[in-house]
PDB file of C-alpha atoms in Angstrom:
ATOM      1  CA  UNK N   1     -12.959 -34.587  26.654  1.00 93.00           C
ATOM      2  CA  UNK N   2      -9.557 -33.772  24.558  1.00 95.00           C
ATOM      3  CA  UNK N   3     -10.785 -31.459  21.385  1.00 97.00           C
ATOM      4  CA  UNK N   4      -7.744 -32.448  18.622  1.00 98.00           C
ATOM      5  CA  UNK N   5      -8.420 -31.547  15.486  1.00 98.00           C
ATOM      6  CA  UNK N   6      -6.313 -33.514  12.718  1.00 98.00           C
ATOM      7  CA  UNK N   7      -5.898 -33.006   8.750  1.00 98.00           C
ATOM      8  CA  UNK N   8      -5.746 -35.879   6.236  1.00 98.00           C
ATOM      9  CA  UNK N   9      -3.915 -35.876   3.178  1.00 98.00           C
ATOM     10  CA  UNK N  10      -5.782 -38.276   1.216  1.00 98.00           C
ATOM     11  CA  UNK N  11      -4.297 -40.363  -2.570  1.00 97.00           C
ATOM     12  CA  UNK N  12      -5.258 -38.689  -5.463  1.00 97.00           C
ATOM     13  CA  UNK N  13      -8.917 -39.434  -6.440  1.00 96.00           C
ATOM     14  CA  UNK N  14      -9.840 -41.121  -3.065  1.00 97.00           C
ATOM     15  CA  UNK N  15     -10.646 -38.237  -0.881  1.00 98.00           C
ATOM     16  CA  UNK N  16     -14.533 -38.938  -0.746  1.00 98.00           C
ATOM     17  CA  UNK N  17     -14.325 -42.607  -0.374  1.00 98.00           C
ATOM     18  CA  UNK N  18     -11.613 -41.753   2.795  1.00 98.00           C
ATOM     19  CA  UNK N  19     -14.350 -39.232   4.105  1.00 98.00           C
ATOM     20  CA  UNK N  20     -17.381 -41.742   3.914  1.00 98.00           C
ATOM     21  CA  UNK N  21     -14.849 -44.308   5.827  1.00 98.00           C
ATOM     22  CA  UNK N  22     -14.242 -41.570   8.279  1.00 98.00           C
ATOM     23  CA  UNK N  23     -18.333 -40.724   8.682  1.00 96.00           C
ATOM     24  CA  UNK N  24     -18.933 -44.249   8.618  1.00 96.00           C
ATOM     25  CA  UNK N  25     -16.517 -45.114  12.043  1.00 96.00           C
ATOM     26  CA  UNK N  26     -18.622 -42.142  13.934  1.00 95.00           C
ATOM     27  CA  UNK N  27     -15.378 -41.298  15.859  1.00 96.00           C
ATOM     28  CA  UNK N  28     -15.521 -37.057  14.481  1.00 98.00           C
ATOM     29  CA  UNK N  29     -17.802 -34.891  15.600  1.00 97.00           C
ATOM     30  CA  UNK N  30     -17.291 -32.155  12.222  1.00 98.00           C
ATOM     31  CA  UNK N  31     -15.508 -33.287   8.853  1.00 98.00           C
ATOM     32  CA  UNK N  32     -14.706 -31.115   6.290  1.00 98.00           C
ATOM     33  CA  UNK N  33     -13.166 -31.235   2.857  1.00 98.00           C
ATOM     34  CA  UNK N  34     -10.121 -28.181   2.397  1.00 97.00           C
ATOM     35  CA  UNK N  35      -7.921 -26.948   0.158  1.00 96.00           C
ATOM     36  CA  UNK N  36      -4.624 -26.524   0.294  1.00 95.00           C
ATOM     37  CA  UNK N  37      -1.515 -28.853   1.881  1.00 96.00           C
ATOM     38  CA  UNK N  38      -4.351 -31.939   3.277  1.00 98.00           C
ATOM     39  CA  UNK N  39      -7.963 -33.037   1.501  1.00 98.00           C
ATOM     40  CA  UNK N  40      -9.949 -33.268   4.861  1.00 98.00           C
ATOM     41  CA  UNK N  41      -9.849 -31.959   8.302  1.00 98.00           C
ATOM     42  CA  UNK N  42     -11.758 -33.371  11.410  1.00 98.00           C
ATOM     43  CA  UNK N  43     -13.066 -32.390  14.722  1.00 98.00           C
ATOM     44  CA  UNK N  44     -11.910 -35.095  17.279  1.00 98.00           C
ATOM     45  CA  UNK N  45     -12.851 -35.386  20.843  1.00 97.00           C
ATOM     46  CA  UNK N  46     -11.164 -38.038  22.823  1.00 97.00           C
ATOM     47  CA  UNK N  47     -12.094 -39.055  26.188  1.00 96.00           C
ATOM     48  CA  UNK N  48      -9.895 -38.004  28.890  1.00 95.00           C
ATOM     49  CA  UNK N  49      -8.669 -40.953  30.248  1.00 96.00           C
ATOM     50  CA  UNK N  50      -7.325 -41.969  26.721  1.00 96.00           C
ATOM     51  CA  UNK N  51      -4.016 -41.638  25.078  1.00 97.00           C
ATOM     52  CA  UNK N  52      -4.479 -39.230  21.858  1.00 97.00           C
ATOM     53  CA  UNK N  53      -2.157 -41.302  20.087  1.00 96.00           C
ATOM     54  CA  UNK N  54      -3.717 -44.780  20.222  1.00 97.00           C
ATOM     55  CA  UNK N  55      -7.123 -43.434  20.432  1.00 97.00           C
ATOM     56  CA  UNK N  56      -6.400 -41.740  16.794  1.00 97.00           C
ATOM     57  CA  UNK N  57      -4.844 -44.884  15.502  1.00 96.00           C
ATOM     58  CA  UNK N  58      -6.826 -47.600  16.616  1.00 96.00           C
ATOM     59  CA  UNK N  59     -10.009 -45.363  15.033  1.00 97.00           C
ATOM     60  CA  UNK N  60      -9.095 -43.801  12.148  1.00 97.00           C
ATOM     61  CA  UNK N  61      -5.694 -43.784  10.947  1.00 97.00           C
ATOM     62  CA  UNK N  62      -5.994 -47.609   9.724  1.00 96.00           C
ATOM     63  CA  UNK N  63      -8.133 -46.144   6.874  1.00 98.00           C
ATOM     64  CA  UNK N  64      -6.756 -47.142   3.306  1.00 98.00           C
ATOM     65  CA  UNK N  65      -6.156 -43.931   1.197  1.00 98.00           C
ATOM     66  CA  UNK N  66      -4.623 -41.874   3.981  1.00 98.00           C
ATOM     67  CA  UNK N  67      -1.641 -41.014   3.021  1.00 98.00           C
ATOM     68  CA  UNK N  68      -0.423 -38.536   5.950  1.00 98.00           C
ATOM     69  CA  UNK N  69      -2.434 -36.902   9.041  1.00 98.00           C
ATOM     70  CA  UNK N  70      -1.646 -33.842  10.680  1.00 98.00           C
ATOM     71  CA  UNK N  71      -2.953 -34.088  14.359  1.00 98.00           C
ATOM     72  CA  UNK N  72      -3.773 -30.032  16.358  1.00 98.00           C
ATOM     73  CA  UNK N  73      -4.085 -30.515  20.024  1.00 96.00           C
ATOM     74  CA  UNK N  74      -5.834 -27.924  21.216  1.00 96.00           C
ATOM     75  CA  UNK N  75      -5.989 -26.110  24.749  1.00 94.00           C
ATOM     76  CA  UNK N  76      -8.522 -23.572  25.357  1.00 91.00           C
ATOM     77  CA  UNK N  77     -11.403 -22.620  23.559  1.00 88.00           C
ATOM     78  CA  UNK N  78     -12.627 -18.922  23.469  1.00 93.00           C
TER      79      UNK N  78
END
């Protein structure tokens, strides 16, 4: 499994009903609300043989409210 972590930046006032929609698809393993630049940021793991990319878009980015994502691949954990 691919860990990716990615940030949403969510319209103004619609930052819970984007997280429920998240929760609801059971694709993230953690979400979080944050502050600063993005509203939300979720753990991701994505099965080897699948492309990051599509795997991310075909499961979460079609949510309405999202108004930018922000996707960390990571490497190595410690």
């Amino acid at each position: 499994m691919i860990c990716v972590f990615v940030q949403f930046r969510c319209t103004p006032g619609q930052t819970y009903k984007v997280a429920e929609a998240i929760y609801d698809r059971e694709v993230v393993s953690e979400l979080y609300s944050t502050s600063g630049e993005y509203d939300l940021i979720a753990k991701v793991y994505v099965p080897d043989e699948a492309d990051v990319g599509h795997y991310l878009s075909e499961r979460l980015f079609d949510i309405p409210g999202i108004v930018r994502t922000l996707t960390t691949m990571t490497f190595k954990a410690f």
